[in-house]
Every structure is written in structure tokens, then in C-alpha cells.
């Protein structure tokens, strides 16, 4: 492990944390444009965070320490996940500590904590949100694992940098299995990040909300951390998608000169991904909550099909 | 001090010590407080000594002993090898925590007396040790029966409750049906030589047909003990009926003796394996895992929930064993060893996290007198110690990093991902689907455990009496703390654990994993090769801790730490009551709806015109109707037919004897 690698890792850590709200702002701005609204500007998430951080926190009378600790745990888990995705260069000194299965485990850890915290105050909305979140999770998580398994069967590794290296820098091959996997991943991304059609991040309508129902009791700095963690989570998922399915442009191991170019390509990809996400959300409608299992079940089956296709066509 | 005492001698000493403690319990009947706080900690020290001795013996080769007990000319043979040492280590480690906890838990008992319970408890753990040490079928069956009977009496401690008597009967019945399977399995294996020692069985060459018969009988017999589908029905009845430390012992340790037996027969006594044995075990294991976790998610009784979750974990362990058999049969030893290590590791993990959770329910039960999730809630504020320690168990059993449940599931998934190495195209394609089933089971386990923890410890108290709940005492905290520390340690230092497990796999299939798993030092778990997969729980844990510290300080320093307390917001709804939280049934409603065909759901809904509306919902085990009741009906019919032969008139019996005699004469001539 040399100093350059460590410096690069720290740079990526800082970058994902600081840039994540920007992606969120860009998606929201695109949505506003598509819906013929002016939109608040892409810097709005930052303003929201600063506002929340300055406020006094209000906590329910009998909130337990678990409730207060959860925003920090959530934030750190998402931050860790996002810093492990090789988006600019393959060399990430932290990456060997956490492979793709452990990455899914970290997302699950964060989810279990936020669900538990939602049940802590004992309000009807909190438990409702926790239940729905776990409902979405128990289908989305295996689907996500299957997507990763397809990629790792191709690259013979569960380590994310090795997968990306194999997919990006070998001769160009079309993998039909990855086509299935990418559709499944997109569906998981929408569900896990509380986007339309599974959840709607901008309403507080009790019949439909999932994520918002869980965090109703949070305010001020705790809410700021949760909102920030949500935007880092979106960033992490989008960059995982980019790394798995559009890895071109990522710098090879040891090739630092290619990093500025990789950064340029990444910004382009993120811009396009944000636009695409907004387009998808604008074109589709929110589903009833009990349609969500069908949606995610489809994602799971697609991912499993992808794995079967790999054995049928690619071995 | 006698010279050259072998580890097995120390272990036998501990067994005798435990039996003496049990008898001392009978003597000390009149002083329950002294009994609990003297004998149980002493037993715990015995367990700790057992763990230390077996940890040393894991790499120390085998030693044997012959006890001049038993029938004339048929002494008891005992043998300590790496496989039995590993399971004894598991037993010692878990029993230490459970016995320490028991010192605080067992006070005055209803139904049975404490002295009797102390005797049964120590008899139970001593007989489990003998099961693990037995080197002939005779001692094995004697110890196995002693284990079944002592645990039957422990299950029916509270024998005045009819349901508990019924649960105990069901347990005894299936335990004996399983024991018949095991007995027949040994009978086939000795191959007509009349020598029931395991040494002879190792030598015997069985034809594939008889070897398969042996394996199927073993799978049936040990599966009945482990709760393999469809022989699981006793488990969710019997485990919750026992006092909580006994439930912990049964779920955490006794189920593992069945795993031990299956491994002993399959890998040690039968020399070779056929791949379809593994495929059968794998499919049954995966079905058991999914079935168990689905039923765990819809339970309303906290101990039944944990019992169904034990079924799930046994399914995962058996899936690992099945995978190991498949790979071993195809001579893919490098992957077989990975699958077996995953299965053994999961067995070890399950002993600790399930023990911890059952002990936790014991504290909740003592503090509140409630087992039904619908009457609990908010206990994190009244019982912070128990809440924090049980949280560790909850996260571990949900398979979350950096705790221990994650490591074994990670290893198992890695083994699944290596299937393309198999020289069998069809299996190659089907086995990764098993990984999908494991992933689904793990995600559902998280659902069930969020429900378990959230409904018991979080939210508002659902009953007034919960306000008077008290935290666990020092003994109980110590026991829970030991189990929780083990969950964390097993999660953080997988390489050290695998290096010990290597002795077992060396014995079973002659390969070890440590050389590659510890390739990059103790910090990095790299089961195959570093570029293939690596995981470092210590680094992950440290990053999370450092990140938490950094974030906390940054938020506090850059902004402020001002805080006000107020009423919950809840979208402005003013009249919140604890009744408005999700009940256990409410929380599992999505699972019931999505997987409705799996469950036998009985619903009675009120009509809109009912003046006294009554609602009743029940989730039943479908296999009960599909499998058990038909068998019971056939048995009853058969016994009815046999009963016709019995008239109680002596002349008719004499006639039977006469006819038999005639028939025999006709045959012999």
C-alpha cells in the first residue's frame, strides 16, 4: 500500500461525500424541467443540509440511544459503500477489505438500523415505514446479490476492482447475461433509493410512503445526516451501475495520468445517468405498495435469468 | 498427579464432575438460592475447562479410551478426534455462557423442583459429551437416548400446562422415530459382522446400494433430530416449551449433535460419497432454510420465532454439507473444503447467537412474564443491558457484517460461486440457484429479526405492567455478555477460526483451507485467492468506528449539539396510543400476503353487522395436515388391526402359540 493509493482513496472519500448532494440536485432539477417547472437549482440539497444543521434538534420524549445513533451509522455505512466503488481508478486500498457480498451486507446493516430506529418511538407511521422498508429489502437484496453474482461469474471474482478490471479492460465482448442483470439492477436501484415507481421521495402521503415514514421523527442534524446519507446512497448505486455496466474510461491500475480523463468521463456519465433517472421517474407512476413485490420479484427473476443465461451462452 | 493424562481423560473427568454436580443438586434441594449460585457456576467452570482442553486437542491427533462399563464383553469405546473436539469446543463455549446465565435465571421453579432440574440439566450436557465421544454404536445409542430423555424431562419442566405435555410427547415420539433410523443405519454399516465399533465400520466396504441406504437412514435419523423438513414439527413446539437456558442449550448445542452425527457417518464411517447424496442434502437444506425463515417471520411468540429460525439455520448448515458432499464426490477438494468450513463455521456461530437470543428471551420472560410479542414493547428503556446484548445477537443472526453470521454466509456464497468447476453441466447450472435461495433466506431472516427486536425492545410498552420490568441481574448479564462477545470475536477473526477448523476438514476430506484462507495474514480472509475474493472484518469494523467518531465530532464542532425533547410528531396526529403500533401480526402481514400459498391460514372475520365483532387469525404449518396427520391415521388403523388379535382370553392366546408351533415345525422340517 503506497502513499499515492492512500491519498487517492482519501480524495475519493471526500469527493463522494461532497458531490453526492449535487447528483441529487441534478436529478431533481431535471425532473422539474421535465414537469415544466423552473426548479430550485441544482445546489438546493446543500442549502437544505445547511439549514437542517443549523436548527435545534427536537427529539421525542422517550427516544432511545439507538434512535440517536442511527443517523451516524447510516451516514458512515453509505459513505463507506460509496468510497469502495472504483469509479475513477482501479487502485483503491480499502477495496480488498470489502467485496461485493460485504457491500450488500453494509447496505443491509444500514437498512436494519434505520428500520429499528423507525420502530423506536412507537408511532404508527414509524412501524409502518419499517415494515414496508423490510418488505422492499427482502426482495431487492437477493436481486442485487444475483446481479453481483452474474458479474462475478464472468470475472471469476467477487472483488469489485477485479470485476471492473475484467469488464473494462479485456477485449470487448457482449455479455447477454449482463443485459438481464442491468435491467434487474436498475429496478433494484429505483426501489432501494425510494424512487418512483416504488416510493416517492417528495410526498408525505401516508398510503404510499416508505422511506419518509421511517424518518418522520427525525429533525435538524439527525435529519441532515439521513438526507445526506440518502444522496450518498444514490451516488453509490449509480456509480456501482456505471462500474458494472459502463466501465469504459476508468483508469487502469497504476495509470495515474488517466485519472483526469476518467473524472471527465465520470461527470458525463453521472450527468447522463441523472437525466435518465429523472426521465424514468417522470414517465412512470407510483405503484400501489402491494405491486412492489411483483416489481421486485421481476427484478429477482431477471437477475437469476441473467445467471442462467451466463451458463447457457457464455461458458 | 497421574502421568500421561490424555485430553480424553480430562474430558471424562469433567463428565463425572457434571454428574456429581447433578447429584449434589438433589442434596441441596432445600436451598434453591445456594444451589443455583453454587452448582451452575461450577458447571460453567467445567464447560470452560472442556473448551480449553478441546481447543488444545483440536490439533493434537486422536486419543482413544475404553471404559469397563456397559454389558459384559461389550465395553464402551471412546475416541477423541478433531471432529469430536470441534463439536466439544462448541459445546463447552456455549454451555459456559448458558450455565453462568442459569446461575441467575433458575430461582424458584414452578412444577418441577430446582434440584431435579439441576440433575437433568447436567445429565443432558454430560450425555451430549458422550454422544460426541462415542466410538461404538452401542455407547452412541445409549448416550443419544440419555440425551433425548434428559431433554424430554427438561422440556416438560412445567408439566402442569397441557400444551407443554403435548409438546414433550411429540418431541419424544419424533426423537425415537429418528433413533430407529440411526440404529438401522448402524446396523447396515456393520455389514453382518456383529461388531458395532466404529473402527470396524470404517473398515467395512459397502456396495453403493447399501452405502446409499446407510446415508439415507442417517439423513432421516439425524435429520429428525436437527429439524430437517419435513421432520421439523416437534422443534417449534418443544424448544419454546423448555425454560429459556434449556431452549438455548437445545437450539444452540443439541441440534449440532445431529450435524455431528451426519458428518461422522457420511465422511468418517462411510468411505466414499455419491454426488446425489449431496444434491439431496442441498435441496432439503435449502427448502428447510426457506420454510423455517418464512414461518419465523410470521410467529407471534418470541420463542417460537427463534425456534423456527433454528430450523432455517440448520437448513443453511445442511446446504453447506450437501455442497461439500457434491464437490467431494467430484474430487473438487478445494471447493469441498470451503463448503464444509462454511457449514462448520455456521454451526459454531449458530450456537452462540441463538444461545444469546434464547437467553435474552429468558430475561424478558422473567421481567415481564410475557412470551407473546403482542404484549411486549419498549423494553430498551427498562432493560438496557439485555437490549444492547440482544441487539448484537440480532445483527449477527441477520447476517450483517462485521458480526459472525455474515462470515459463514459469505463463505457459503463463495463456495456456491465456485460451482463452475464441476464436471457436470446440469449441476453447474442448477447449483448457483441455491445461492439465490440462500440470499433470499438471509434477507428474510433480517426481516424476521427486525420484527423480533423491534417489537420486543423498541416502541411503546403495550401493557402497563411492562413499566415495572427490571433489567437482568449480574449473572445473567455475564452469560449474555459472554455469548455476545463470542459473536463479535467469531465475526472479527475468521482466519484464526478457520485455522482451527482445518484440523476437522483434514480429518474429513484430507484438505485444509487455512493455507489459502490465511494467505495474506490474519487480517485478510481470502478463502481461495486474494484476487478472487477477500474480506477483512477488522478493517471494516475499524473504518466504521473511525467514521462514526469523525462524523460525530464534525457535526458537533462545526455546528452545535443543542437538543430539545418534545412529543412525537407522527404527522401531527395528537392521540397516539401504544395500540397504534404494529403488532407482531401486523408487521408480518406482507409476508403472509406474499407467501400465502405456503401457509395454512385460518381467518375468522367479523361481518359488518356484528355487535360484538370477533377477529381470529391463525397461521398453521401445512405439513401438519399433508404429512403428519395421514401417518398418524395409518398408524392408528394398523394398531387397530393388530388390536383385533388381542382378546385377553387365555385360551385364544394358547391357540396362537399352538398355531405358531405347528407353523415352525412345518418350516423346520
PDB file of N, CA, C and O in Angstrom, chain B residues 509-543:
ATOM      1  N   UNK B 509     -11.869 -34.744   4.828  1.00  0.00           N
ATOM      2  CA  UNK B 509     -11.582 -34.966   3.411  1.00  0.00           C
ATOM      3  C   UNK B 509     -10.103 -34.790   3.076  1.00  0.00           C
ATOM      4  O   UNK B 509      -9.729 -34.789   1.909  1.00  0.00           O
ATOM      5  N   UNK B 510      -9.288 -34.619   4.115  1.00  0.00           N
ATOM      6  CA  UNK B 510      -7.859 -34.576   3.847  1.00  0.00           C
ATOM      7  C   UNK B 510      -7.363 -33.307   3.183  1.00  0.00           C
ATOM      8  O   UNK B 510      -6.349 -33.321   2.499  1.00  0.00           O
ATOM      9  N   UNK B 511      -8.103 -32.218   3.344  1.00  0.00           N
ATOM     10  CA  UNK B 511      -7.627 -30.954   2.784  1.00  0.00           C
ATOM     11  C   UNK B 511      -7.807 -29.871   3.824  1.00  0.00           C
ATOM     12  O   UNK B 511      -8.600 -29.997   4.734  1.00  0.00           O
ATOM     13  N   UNK B 512      -7.067 -28.790   3.707  1.00  0.00           N
ATOM     14  CA  UNK B 512      -7.339 -27.669   4.592  1.00  0.00           C
ATOM     15  C   UNK B 512      -7.436 -26.378   3.823  1.00  0.00           C
ATOM     16  O   UNK B 512      -7.011 -26.267   2.673  1.00  0.00           O
ATOM     17  N   UNK B 513      -8.062 -25.412   4.496  1.00  0.00           N
ATOM     18  CA  UNK B 513      -8.338 -24.139   3.849  1.00  0.00           C
ATOM     19  C   UNK B 513      -7.383 -23.070   4.330  1.00  0.00           C
ATOM     20  O   UNK B 513      -7.102 -22.103   3.637  1.00  0.00           O
ATOM     21  N   UNK B 514      -6.824 -23.281   5.520  1.00  0.00           N
ATOM     22  CA  UNK B 514      -6.044 -22.234   6.160  1.00  0.00           C
ATOM     23  C   UNK B 514      -4.893 -21.725   5.322  1.00  0.00           C
ATOM     24  O   UNK B 514      -4.586 -20.539   5.320  1.00  0.00           O
ATOM     25  N   UNK B 515      -4.266 -22.642   4.575  1.00  0.00           N
ATOM     26  CA  UNK B 515      -3.107 -22.225   3.806  1.00  0.00           C
ATOM     27  C   UNK B 515      -3.471 -21.128   2.813  1.00  0.00           C
ATOM     28  O   UNK B 515      -2.700 -20.198   2.599  1.00  0.00           O
ATOM     29  N   UNK B 516      -4.676 -21.244   2.205  1.00  0.00           N
ATOM     30  CA  UNK B 516      -5.064 -20.170   1.290  1.00  0.00           C
ATOM     31  C   UNK B 516      -5.865 -19.091   2.014  1.00  0.00           C
ATOM     32  O   UNK B 516      -5.745 -17.914   1.712  1.00  0.00           O
ATOM     33  N   UNK B 517      -6.687 -19.499   2.997  1.00  0.00           N
ATOM     34  CA  UNK B 517      -7.540 -18.508   3.657  1.00  0.00           C
ATOM     35  C   UNK B 517      -6.716 -17.511   4.448  1.00  0.00           C
ATOM     36  O   UNK B 517      -7.061 -16.345   4.551  1.00  0.00           O
ATOM     37  N   UNK B 518      -5.602 -17.962   5.017  1.00  0.00           N
ATOM     38  CA  UNK B 518      -4.785 -17.044   5.783  1.00  0.00           C
ATOM     39  C   UNK B 518      -3.594 -16.558   4.989  1.00  0.00           C
ATOM     40  O   UNK B 518      -2.587 -16.118   5.551  1.00  0.00           O
ATOM     41  N   UNK B 519      -3.722 -16.677   3.684  1.00  0.00           N
ATOM     42  CA  UNK B 519      -2.640 -16.357   2.756  1.00  0.00           C
ATOM     43  C   UNK B 519      -2.007 -15.004   3.047  1.00  0.00           C
ATOM     44  O   UNK B 519      -0.792 -14.851   3.064  1.00  0.00           O
ATOM     45  N   UNK B 520      -2.858 -14.020   3.303  1.00  0.00           N
ATOM     46  CA  UNK B 520      -2.352 -12.656   3.475  1.00  0.00           C
ATOM     47  C   UNK B 520      -2.357 -12.246   4.940  1.00  0.00           C
ATOM     48  O   UNK B 520      -2.505 -11.083   5.256  1.00  0.00           O
ATOM     49  N   UNK B 521      -2.191 -13.223   5.842  1.00  0.00           N
ATOM     50  CA  UNK B 521      -2.124 -12.874   7.258  1.00  0.00           C
ATOM     51  C   UNK B 521      -3.488 -12.954   7.908  1.00  0.00           C
ATOM     52  O   UNK B 521      -4.508 -13.166   7.236  1.00  0.00           O
ATOM     53  N   UNK B 522      -3.513 -12.782   9.226  1.00  0.00           N
ATOM     54  CA  UNK B 522      -4.753 -12.974   9.975  1.00  0.00           C
ATOM     55  C   UNK B 522      -5.787 -11.912   9.668  1.00  0.00           C
ATOM     56  O   UNK B 522      -6.962 -12.068   9.927  1.00  0.00           O
ATOM     57  N   UNK B 523      -5.356 -10.814   9.096  1.00  0.00           N
ATOM     58  CA  UNK B 523      -6.251  -9.685   8.878  1.00  0.00           C
ATOM     59  C   UNK B 523      -7.186  -9.926   7.705  1.00  0.00           C
ATOM     60  O   UNK B 523      -8.306  -9.451   7.672  1.00  0.00           O
ATOM     61  N   UNK B 524      -6.725 -10.679   6.725  1.00  0.00           N
ATOM     62  CA  UNK B 524      -7.466 -10.814   5.473  1.00  0.00           C
ATOM     63  C   UNK B 524      -7.976 -12.226   5.315  1.00  0.00           C
ATOM     64  O   UNK B 524      -7.218 -13.182   5.305  1.00  0.00           O
ATOM     65  N   UNK B 525      -9.261 -12.350   5.108  1.00  0.00           N
ATOM     66  CA  UNK B 525      -9.853 -13.650   4.813  1.00  0.00           C
ATOM     67  C   UNK B 525      -9.925 -13.799   3.297  1.00  0.00           C
ATOM     68  O   UNK B 525     -10.667 -13.090   2.625  1.00  0.00           O
ATOM     69  N   UNK B 526      -9.095 -14.708   2.788  1.00  0.00           N
ATOM     70  CA  UNK B 526      -9.074 -14.907   1.339  1.00  0.00           C
ATOM     71  C   UNK B 526      -9.226 -16.394   1.070  1.00  0.00           C
ATOM     72  O   UNK B 526      -8.246 -17.109   0.941  1.00  0.00           O
ATOM     73  N   UNK B 527     -10.497 -16.895   1.000  1.00  0.00           N
ATOM     74  CA  UNK B 527     -10.702 -18.340   1.002  1.00  0.00           C
ATOM     75  C   UNK B 527     -10.065 -19.059  -0.188  1.00  0.00           C
ATOM     76  O   UNK B 527      -9.700 -20.220  -0.072  1.00  0.00           O
ATOM     77  N   UNK B 528      -9.962 -18.421  -1.317  1.00  0.00           N
ATOM     78  CA  UNK B 528      -9.379 -19.107  -2.461  1.00  0.00           C
ATOM     79  C   UNK B 528      -8.083 -18.426  -2.878  1.00  0.00           C
ATOM     80  O   UNK B 528      -7.017 -19.017  -2.856  1.00  0.00           O
ATOM     81  N   UNK B 529      -8.212 -17.183  -3.264  1.00  0.00           N
ATOM     82  CA  UNK B 529      -7.051 -16.397  -3.654  1.00  0.00           C
ATOM     83  C   UNK B 529      -7.412 -14.940  -3.435  1.00  0.00           C
ATOM     84  O   UNK B 529      -8.589 -14.578  -3.527  1.00  0.00           O
ATOM     85  N   UNK B 530      -6.424 -14.107  -3.132  1.00  0.00           N
ATOM     86  CA  UNK B 530      -6.742 -12.708  -2.814  1.00  0.00           C
ATOM     87  C   UNK B 530      -7.468 -11.991  -3.942  1.00  0.00           C
ATOM     88  O   UNK B 530      -8.335 -11.170  -3.692  1.00  0.00           O
ATOM     89  N   UNK B 531      -7.134 -12.314  -5.207  1.00  0.00           N
ATOM     90  CA  UNK B 531      -7.794 -11.568  -6.272  1.00  0.00           C
ATOM     91  C   UNK B 531      -9.197 -12.106  -6.544  1.00  0.00           C
ATOM     92  O   UNK B 531     -10.007 -11.464  -7.173  1.00  0.00           O
ATOM     93  N   UNK B 532      -9.462 -13.307  -6.040  1.00  0.00           N
ATOM     94  CA  UNK B 532     -10.784 -13.897  -6.231  1.00  0.00           C
ATOM     95  C   UNK B 532     -11.801 -13.280  -5.255  1.00  0.00           C
ATOM     96  O   UNK B 532     -12.888 -12.884  -5.646  1.00  0.00           O
ATOM     97  N   UNK B 533     -11.435 -13.244  -3.997  1.00  0.00           N
ATOM     98  CA  UNK B 533     -12.333 -12.674  -3.004  1.00  0.00           C
ATOM     99  C   UNK B 533     -11.555 -12.414  -1.738  1.00  0.00           C
ATOM    100  O   UNK B 533     -10.734 -13.232  -1.347  1.00  0.00           O
ATOM    101  N   UNK B 534     -11.818 -11.297  -1.103  1.00  0.00           N
ATOM    102  CA  UNK B 534     -11.201 -11.053   0.185  1.00  0.00           C
ATOM    103  C   UNK B 534     -12.154 -10.242   1.045  1.00  0.00           C
ATOM    104  O   UNK B 534     -13.018  -9.533   0.543  1.00  0.00           O
ATOM    105  N   UNK B 535     -11.971 -10.398   2.346  1.00  0.00           N
ATOM    106  CA  UNK B 535     -12.857  -9.722   3.286  1.00  0.00           C
ATOM    107  C   UNK B 535     -12.060  -9.512   4.552  1.00  0.00           C
ATOM    108  O   UNK B 535     -11.360 -10.415   4.998  1.00  0.00           O
ATOM    109  N   UNK B 536     -12.117  -8.308   5.080  1.00  0.00           N
ATOM    110  CA  UNK B 536     -11.375  -8.048   6.305  1.00  0.00           C
ATOM    111  C   UNK B 536     -12.286  -7.389   7.322  1.00  0.00           C
ATOM    112  O   UNK B 536     -12.466  -6.180   7.312  1.00  0.00           O
ATOM    113  N   UNK B 537     -12.894  -8.214   8.194  1.00  0.00           N
ATOM    114  CA  UNK B 537     -13.841  -7.646   9.151  1.00  0.00           C
ATOM    115  C   UNK B 537     -13.211  -6.650  10.101  1.00  0.00           C
ATOM    116  O   UNK B 537     -13.862  -5.668  10.479  1.00  0.00           O
ATOM    117  N   UNK B 538     -11.939  -6.867  10.475  1.00  0.00           N
ATOM    118  CA  UNK B 538     -11.326  -5.958  11.440  1.00  0.00           C
ATOM    119  C   UNK B 538     -11.202  -4.567  10.828  1.00  0.00           C
ATOM    120  O   UNK B 538     -11.568  -3.554  11.440  1.00  0.00           O
ATOM    121  N   UNK B 539     -10.722  -4.526   9.572  1.00  0.00           N
ATOM    122  CA  UNK B 539     -10.569  -3.230   8.925  1.00  0.00           C
ATOM    123  C   UNK B 539     -11.927  -2.565   8.741  1.00  0.00           C
ATOM    124  O   UNK B 539     -12.108  -1.377   9.016  1.00  0.00           O
ATOM    125  N   UNK B 540     -12.909  -3.368   8.330  1.00  0.00           N
ATOM    126  CA  UNK B 540     -14.255  -2.834   8.147  1.00  0.00           C
ATOM    127  C   UNK B 540     -14.773  -2.230   9.449  1.00  0.00           C
ATOM    128  O   UNK B 540     -15.284  -1.098   9.483  1.00  0.00           O
ATOM    129  N   UNK B 541     -14.583  -2.978  10.538  1.00  0.00           N
ATOM    130  CA  UNK B 541     -15.056  -2.534  11.842  1.00  0.00           C
ATOM    131  C   UNK B 541     -14.357  -1.237  12.254  1.00  0.00           C
ATOM    132  O   UNK B 541     -14.985  -0.287  12.731  1.00  0.00           O
ATOM    133  N   UNK B 542     -13.023  -1.215  12.032  1.00  0.00           N
ATOM    134  CA  UNK B 542     -12.270  -0.016  12.416  1.00  0.00           C
ATOM    135  C   UNK B 542     -12.712   1.187  11.597  1.00  0.00           C
ATOM    136  O   UNK B 542     -12.872   2.289  12.133  1.00  0.00           O
ATOM    137  N   UNK B 543     -12.913   0.968  10.281  1.00  0.00           N
ATOM    138  CA  UNK B 543     -13.337   2.100   9.449  1.00  0.00           C
ATOM    139  C   UNK B 543     -14.667   2.641   9.948  1.00  0.00           C
ATOM    140  O   UNK B 543     -14.860   3.857  10.048  1.00  0.00           O
TER     141      UNK B 543
END
